Tab-separated table of C-alpha atoms in Angstrom:
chain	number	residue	atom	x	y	z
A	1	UNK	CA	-10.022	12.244	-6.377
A	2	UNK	CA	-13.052	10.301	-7.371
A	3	UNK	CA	-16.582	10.915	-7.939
A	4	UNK	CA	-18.836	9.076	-5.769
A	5	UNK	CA	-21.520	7.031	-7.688
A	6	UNK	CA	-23.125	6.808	-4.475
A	7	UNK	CA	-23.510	9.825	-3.282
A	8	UNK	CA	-24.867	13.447	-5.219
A	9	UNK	CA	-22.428	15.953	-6.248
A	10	UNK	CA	-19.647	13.872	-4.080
A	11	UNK	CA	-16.050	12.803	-3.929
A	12	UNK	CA	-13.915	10.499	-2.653
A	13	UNK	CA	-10.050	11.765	-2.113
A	14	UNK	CA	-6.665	10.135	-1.414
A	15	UNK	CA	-3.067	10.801	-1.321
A	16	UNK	CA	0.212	9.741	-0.791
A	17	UNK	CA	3.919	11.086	-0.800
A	18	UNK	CA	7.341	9.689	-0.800
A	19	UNK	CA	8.755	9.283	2.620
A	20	UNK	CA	11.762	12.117	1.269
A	21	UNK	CA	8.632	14.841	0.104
A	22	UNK	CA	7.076	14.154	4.188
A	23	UNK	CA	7.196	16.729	6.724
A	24	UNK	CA	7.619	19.777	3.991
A	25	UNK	CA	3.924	20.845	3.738
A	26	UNK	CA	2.936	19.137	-0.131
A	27	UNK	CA	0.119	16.786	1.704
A	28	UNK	CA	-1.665	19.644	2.999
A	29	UNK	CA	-1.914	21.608	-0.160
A	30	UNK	CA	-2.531	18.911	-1.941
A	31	UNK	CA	-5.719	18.470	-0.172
A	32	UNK	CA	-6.822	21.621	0.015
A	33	UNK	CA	-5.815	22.129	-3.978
A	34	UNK	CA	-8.074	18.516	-4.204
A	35	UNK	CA	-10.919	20.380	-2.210
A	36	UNK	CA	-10.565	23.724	-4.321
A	37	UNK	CA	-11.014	21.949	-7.184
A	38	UNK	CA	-14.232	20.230	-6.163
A	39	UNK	CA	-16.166	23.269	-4.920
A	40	UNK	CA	-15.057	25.983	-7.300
A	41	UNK	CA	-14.869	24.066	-10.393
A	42	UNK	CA	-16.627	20.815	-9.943
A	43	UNK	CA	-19.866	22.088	-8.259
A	44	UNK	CA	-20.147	18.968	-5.740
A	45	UNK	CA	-21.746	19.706	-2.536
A	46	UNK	CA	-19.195	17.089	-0.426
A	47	UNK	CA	-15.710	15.427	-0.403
A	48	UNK	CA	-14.555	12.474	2.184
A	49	UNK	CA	-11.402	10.962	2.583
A	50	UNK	CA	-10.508	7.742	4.519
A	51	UNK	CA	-7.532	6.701	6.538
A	52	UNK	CA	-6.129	4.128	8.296
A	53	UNK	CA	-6.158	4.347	12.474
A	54	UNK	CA	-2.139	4.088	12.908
A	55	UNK	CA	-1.658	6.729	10.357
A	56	UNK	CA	-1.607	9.862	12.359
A	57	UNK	CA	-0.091	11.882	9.880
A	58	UNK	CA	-2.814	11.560	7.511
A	59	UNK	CA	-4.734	12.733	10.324
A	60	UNK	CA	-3.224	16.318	10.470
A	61	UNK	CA	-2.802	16.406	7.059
A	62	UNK	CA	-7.012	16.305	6.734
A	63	UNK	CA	-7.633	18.417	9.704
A	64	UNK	CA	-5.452	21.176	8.555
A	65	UNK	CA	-7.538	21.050	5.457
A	66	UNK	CA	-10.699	21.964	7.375
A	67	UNK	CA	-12.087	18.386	6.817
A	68	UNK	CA	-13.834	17.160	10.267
A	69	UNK	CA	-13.318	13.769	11.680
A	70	UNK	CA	-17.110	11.629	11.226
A	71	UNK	CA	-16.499	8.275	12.221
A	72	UNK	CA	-14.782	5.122	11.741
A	73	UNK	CA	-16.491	2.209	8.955
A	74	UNK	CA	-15.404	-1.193	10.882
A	75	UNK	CA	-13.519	-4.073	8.759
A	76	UNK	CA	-13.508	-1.575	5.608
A	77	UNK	CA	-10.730	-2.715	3.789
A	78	UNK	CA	-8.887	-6.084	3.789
A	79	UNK	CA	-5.300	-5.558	4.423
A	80	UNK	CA	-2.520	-8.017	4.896
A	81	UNK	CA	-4.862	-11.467	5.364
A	82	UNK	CA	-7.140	-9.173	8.079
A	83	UNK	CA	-9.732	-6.299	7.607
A	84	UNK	CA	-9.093	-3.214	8.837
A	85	UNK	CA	-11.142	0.032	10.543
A	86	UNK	CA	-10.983	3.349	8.544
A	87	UNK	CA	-11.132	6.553	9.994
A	88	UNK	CA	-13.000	8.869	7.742
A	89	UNK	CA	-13.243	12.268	7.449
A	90	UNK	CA	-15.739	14.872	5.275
A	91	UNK	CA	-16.006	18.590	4.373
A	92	UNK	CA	-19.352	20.331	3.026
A	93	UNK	CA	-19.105	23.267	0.337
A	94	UNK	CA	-20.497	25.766	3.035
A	95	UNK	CA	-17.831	24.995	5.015
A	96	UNK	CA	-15.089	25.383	2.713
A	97	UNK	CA	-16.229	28.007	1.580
A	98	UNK	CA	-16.470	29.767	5.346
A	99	UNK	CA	-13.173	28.596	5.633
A	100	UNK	CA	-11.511	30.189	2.961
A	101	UNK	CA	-13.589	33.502	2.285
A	102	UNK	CA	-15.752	35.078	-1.365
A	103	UNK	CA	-12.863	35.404	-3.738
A	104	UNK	CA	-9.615	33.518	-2.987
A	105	UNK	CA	-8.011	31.837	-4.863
A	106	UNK	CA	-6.573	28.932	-3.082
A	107	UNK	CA	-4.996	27.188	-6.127
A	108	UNK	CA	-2.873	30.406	-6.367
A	109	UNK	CA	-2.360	31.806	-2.667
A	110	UNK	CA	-1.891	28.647	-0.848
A	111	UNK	CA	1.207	26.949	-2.861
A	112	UNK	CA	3.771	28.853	-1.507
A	113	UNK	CA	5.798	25.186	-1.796
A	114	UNK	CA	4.870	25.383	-5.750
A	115	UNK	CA	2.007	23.008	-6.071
A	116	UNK	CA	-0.155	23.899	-8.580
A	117	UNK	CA	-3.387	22.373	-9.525
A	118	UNK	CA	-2.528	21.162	-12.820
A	119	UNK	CA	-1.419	17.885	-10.700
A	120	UNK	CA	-4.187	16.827	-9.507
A	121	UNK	CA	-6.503	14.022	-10.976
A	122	UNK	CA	-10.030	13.785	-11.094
A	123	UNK	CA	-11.791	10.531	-12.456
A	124	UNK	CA	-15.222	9.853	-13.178
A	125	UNK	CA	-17.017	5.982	-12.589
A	126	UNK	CA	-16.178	4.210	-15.845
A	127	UNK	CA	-18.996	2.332	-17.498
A	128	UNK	CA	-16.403	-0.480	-18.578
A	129	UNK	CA	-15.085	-2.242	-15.171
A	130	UNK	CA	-11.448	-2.675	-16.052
A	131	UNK	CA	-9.721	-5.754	-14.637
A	132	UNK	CA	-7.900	-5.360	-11.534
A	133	UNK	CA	-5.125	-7.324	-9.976
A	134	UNK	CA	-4.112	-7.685	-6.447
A	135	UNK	CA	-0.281	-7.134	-5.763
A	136	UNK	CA	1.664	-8.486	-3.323
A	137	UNK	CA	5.277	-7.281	-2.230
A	138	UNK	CA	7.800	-9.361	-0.879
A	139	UNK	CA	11.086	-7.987	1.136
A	140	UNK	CA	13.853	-10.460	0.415
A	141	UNK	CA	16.942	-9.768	2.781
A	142	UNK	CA	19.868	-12.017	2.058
A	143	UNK	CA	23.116	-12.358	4.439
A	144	UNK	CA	25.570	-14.866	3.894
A	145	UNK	CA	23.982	-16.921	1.090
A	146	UNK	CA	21.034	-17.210	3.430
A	147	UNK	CA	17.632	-15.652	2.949
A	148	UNK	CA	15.126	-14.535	6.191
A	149	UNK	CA	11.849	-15.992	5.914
A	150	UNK	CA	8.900	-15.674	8.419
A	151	UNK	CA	6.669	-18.729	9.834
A	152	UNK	CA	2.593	-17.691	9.153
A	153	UNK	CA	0.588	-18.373	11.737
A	154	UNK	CA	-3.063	-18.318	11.976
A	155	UNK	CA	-5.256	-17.373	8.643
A	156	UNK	CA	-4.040	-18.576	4.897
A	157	UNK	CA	-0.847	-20.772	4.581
A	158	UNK	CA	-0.570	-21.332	8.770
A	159	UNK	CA	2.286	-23.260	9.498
A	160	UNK	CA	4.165	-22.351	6.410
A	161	UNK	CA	7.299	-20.658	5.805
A	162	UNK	CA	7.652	-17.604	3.621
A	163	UNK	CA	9.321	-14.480	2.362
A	164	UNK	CA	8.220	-11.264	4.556
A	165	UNK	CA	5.205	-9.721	2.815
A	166	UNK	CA	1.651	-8.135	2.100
A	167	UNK	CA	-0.836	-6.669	-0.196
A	168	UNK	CA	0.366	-3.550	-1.160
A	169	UNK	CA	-2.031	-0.694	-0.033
A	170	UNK	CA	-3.834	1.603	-2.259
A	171	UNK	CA	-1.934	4.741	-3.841
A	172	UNK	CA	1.557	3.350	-2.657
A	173	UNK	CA	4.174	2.320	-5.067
A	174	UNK	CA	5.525	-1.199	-4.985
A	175	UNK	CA	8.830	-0.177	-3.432
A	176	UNK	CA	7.296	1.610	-0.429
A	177	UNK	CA	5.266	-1.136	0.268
A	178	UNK	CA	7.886	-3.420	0.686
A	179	UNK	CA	9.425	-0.639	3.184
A	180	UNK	CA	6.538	-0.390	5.585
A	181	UNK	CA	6.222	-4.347	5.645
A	182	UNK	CA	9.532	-5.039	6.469
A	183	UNK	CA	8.593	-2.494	9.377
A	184	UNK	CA	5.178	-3.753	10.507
A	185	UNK	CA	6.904	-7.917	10.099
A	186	UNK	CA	9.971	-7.765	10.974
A	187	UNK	CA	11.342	-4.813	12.140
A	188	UNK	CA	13.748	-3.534	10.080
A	189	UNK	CA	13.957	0.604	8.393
A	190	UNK	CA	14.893	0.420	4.708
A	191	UNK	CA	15.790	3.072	2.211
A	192	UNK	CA	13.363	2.499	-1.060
A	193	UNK	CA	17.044	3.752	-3.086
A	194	UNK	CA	18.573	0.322	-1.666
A	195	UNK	CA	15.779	-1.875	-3.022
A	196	UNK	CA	16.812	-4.156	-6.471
A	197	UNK	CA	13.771	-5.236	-8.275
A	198	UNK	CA	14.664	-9.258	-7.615
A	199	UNK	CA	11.826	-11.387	-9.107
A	200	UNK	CA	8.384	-10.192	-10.687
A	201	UNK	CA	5.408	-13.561	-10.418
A	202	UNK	CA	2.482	-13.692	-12.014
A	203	UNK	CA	0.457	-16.655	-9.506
A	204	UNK	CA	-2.791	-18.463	-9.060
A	205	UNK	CA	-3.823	-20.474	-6.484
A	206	UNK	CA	-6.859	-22.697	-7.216
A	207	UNK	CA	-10.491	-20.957	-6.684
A	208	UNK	CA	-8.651	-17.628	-6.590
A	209	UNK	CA	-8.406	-14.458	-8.648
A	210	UNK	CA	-4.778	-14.354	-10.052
A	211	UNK	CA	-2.225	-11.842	-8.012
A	212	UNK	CA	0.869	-10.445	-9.226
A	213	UNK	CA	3.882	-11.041	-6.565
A	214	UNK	CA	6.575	-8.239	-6.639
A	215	UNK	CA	9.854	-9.056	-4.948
A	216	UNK	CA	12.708	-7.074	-3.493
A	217	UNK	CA	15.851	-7.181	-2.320
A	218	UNK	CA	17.673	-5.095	-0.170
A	219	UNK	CA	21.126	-4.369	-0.478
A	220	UNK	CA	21.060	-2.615	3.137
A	221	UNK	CA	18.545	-2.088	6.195
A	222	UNK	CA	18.681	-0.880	9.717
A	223	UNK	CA	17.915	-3.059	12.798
A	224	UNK	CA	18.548	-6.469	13.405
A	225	UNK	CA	15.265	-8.618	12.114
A	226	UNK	CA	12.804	-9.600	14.318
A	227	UNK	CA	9.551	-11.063	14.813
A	228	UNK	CA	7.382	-8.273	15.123
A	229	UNK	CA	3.888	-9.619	14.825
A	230	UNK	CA	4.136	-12.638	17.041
A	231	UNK	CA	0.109	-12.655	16.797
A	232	UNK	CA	0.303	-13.928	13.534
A	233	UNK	CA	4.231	-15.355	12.882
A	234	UNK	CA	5.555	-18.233	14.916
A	235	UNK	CA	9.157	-16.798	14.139
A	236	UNK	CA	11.630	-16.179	11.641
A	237	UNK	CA	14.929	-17.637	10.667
A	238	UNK	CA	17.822	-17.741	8.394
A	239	UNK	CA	17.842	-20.309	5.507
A	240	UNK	CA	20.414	-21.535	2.648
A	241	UNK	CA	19.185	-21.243	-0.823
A	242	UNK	CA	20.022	-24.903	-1.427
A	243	UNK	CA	17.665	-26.068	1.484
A	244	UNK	CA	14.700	-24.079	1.772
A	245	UNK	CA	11.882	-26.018	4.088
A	246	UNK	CA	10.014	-28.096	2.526
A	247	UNK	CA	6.996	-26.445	4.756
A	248	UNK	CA	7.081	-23.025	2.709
A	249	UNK	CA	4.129	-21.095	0.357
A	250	UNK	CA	4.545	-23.037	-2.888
A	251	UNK	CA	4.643	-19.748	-4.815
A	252	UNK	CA	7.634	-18.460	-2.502
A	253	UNK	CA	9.291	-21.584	-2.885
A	254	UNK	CA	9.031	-21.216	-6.824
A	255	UNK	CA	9.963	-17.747	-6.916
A	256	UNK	CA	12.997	-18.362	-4.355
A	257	UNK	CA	14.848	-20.982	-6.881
A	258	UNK	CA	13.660	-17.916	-9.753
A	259	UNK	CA	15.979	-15.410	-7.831
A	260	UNK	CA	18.585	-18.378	-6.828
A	261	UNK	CA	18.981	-19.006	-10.455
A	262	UNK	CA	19.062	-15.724	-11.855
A	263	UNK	CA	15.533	-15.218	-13.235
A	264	UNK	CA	13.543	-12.073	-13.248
A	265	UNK	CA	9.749	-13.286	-13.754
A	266	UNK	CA	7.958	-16.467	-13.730
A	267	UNK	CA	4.665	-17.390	-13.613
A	268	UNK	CA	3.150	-20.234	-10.903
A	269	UNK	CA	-0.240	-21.900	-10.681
A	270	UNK	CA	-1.672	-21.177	-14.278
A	271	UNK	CA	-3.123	-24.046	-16.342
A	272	UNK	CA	-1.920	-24.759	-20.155
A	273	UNK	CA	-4.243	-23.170	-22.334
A	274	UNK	CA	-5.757	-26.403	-24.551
């Protein structure tokens, strides 16, 4: 949870489990711990959350809060080489506290799972804006010698080859985002405890901020690969490591004869400091 510069006595909230903790109740009283916390202790007046439209989940999880759905904010983040809508979602101190009655103590009587509220995190806007870098994850799957890469299509880099990846989204660890984009590109379920840490890059391209590209590989996945976004890949295939097209993302390319050779982090793009 955040304060909101931009708004009096506000918040901004978000949250996010590991697929093993989903389904068992700890996103629910997590939020309503969050939304204790603001009205008893913090004295703000409102907190708002924001999801994306697919994830329906989310969407329980916030209404069983007592937070009320207010609108969607078109192209409000940029996910993936697109922007996408958010759903968000808002609760007012009157209304929590109508909810929950004069007196209770919700960051005692509604944990019967064992959440307390010493896990929660509030920050405040920092007057020094810390450097931020965006991260990219990459799911390498390798079978036979041969590694899967996708054709982009449309946007940045059309017409080029690459490994199967994205930005990673915001409060998800690296290994979970290379899970749900190996879902949303290519079709496949894997198990975040059969992902090897394969290749870490830290790459520039020219007039752009610098990124840091996290790859995996996975020992084991579920479904056969396929082309599941055929709006923005023109296919995938199966390629040696000794003849990958000359056609493919120059920093996939690099990292590619990293992990062929044995290397765990490189850098790509960066000019020689005089």
């Amino acid at each position: 949870m955040a304060t909101d510069p931009h708004q009096q006595k506000a918040a901004t909230m978000g949250f996010a489990l590991r697929p093993d903790a989903w389904g068992v109740g700890y996103g629910r009283e997590t939020v309503r711990l969050a939304l204790d916390l603001a009205f008893t202790n913090l004295g703000l007046h409102r907190v708002w959350a924001a999801r994306a439209p697919r994830n329906e989940a989310s969407a329980k999880t916030l209404l069983a809060a007592g937070m009320v759905e207010e609108g969607r904010i078109r192209g409000h983040v940029f996910v993936r080489e697109a922007w996408r809508d958010s759903i968000t979602y808002g609760i007012l101190k009157d209304e929590w506290a109508a909810r929950n009655g004069p007196g209770r103590n919700v960051s005692q009587a509604a944990c019967a799972i064992g959440l307390t509220r010493d896990v929660l995190t509030v920050t405040a806007p920092l007057t020094v804006q810390r450097h931020r870098r965006i991260i990219d994850v990459h799911l390498l799957l390798i079978r036979d010698n041969r590694v899967l890469l996708s054709l982009r299509q449309g946007g940045y880099a059309s017409g080029q080859w690459q490994v199967p990846s994205g930005h990673l989204e915001a409060d998800e660890p690296t290994d979970h985002g290379t899970v749900r984009e190996g879902w949303e590109e290519i079709g496949v379920r894997v198990d975040p405890d059969h992902l090897e840490l394969a290749h870490v890059m830290d790459h520039r391209a020219p007039g752009e901020d610098p990124r840091f590209g996290i790859f995996y590989r996975a020992h084991s996945w579920e479904g056969e690969p396929y082309n599941a976004e055929p709006d923005k890949c023109g296919g995938i295939s199966w390629f040696p490591f000794s003849d990958i097209p000359d056609r493919t993302v120059p920093y996939h390319a690099a990292a590619l004869q990293h992990i062929a050779a044995g290397r765990i982090s490189s850098k790509f793009g960066w000019k020689p400091r005089p």
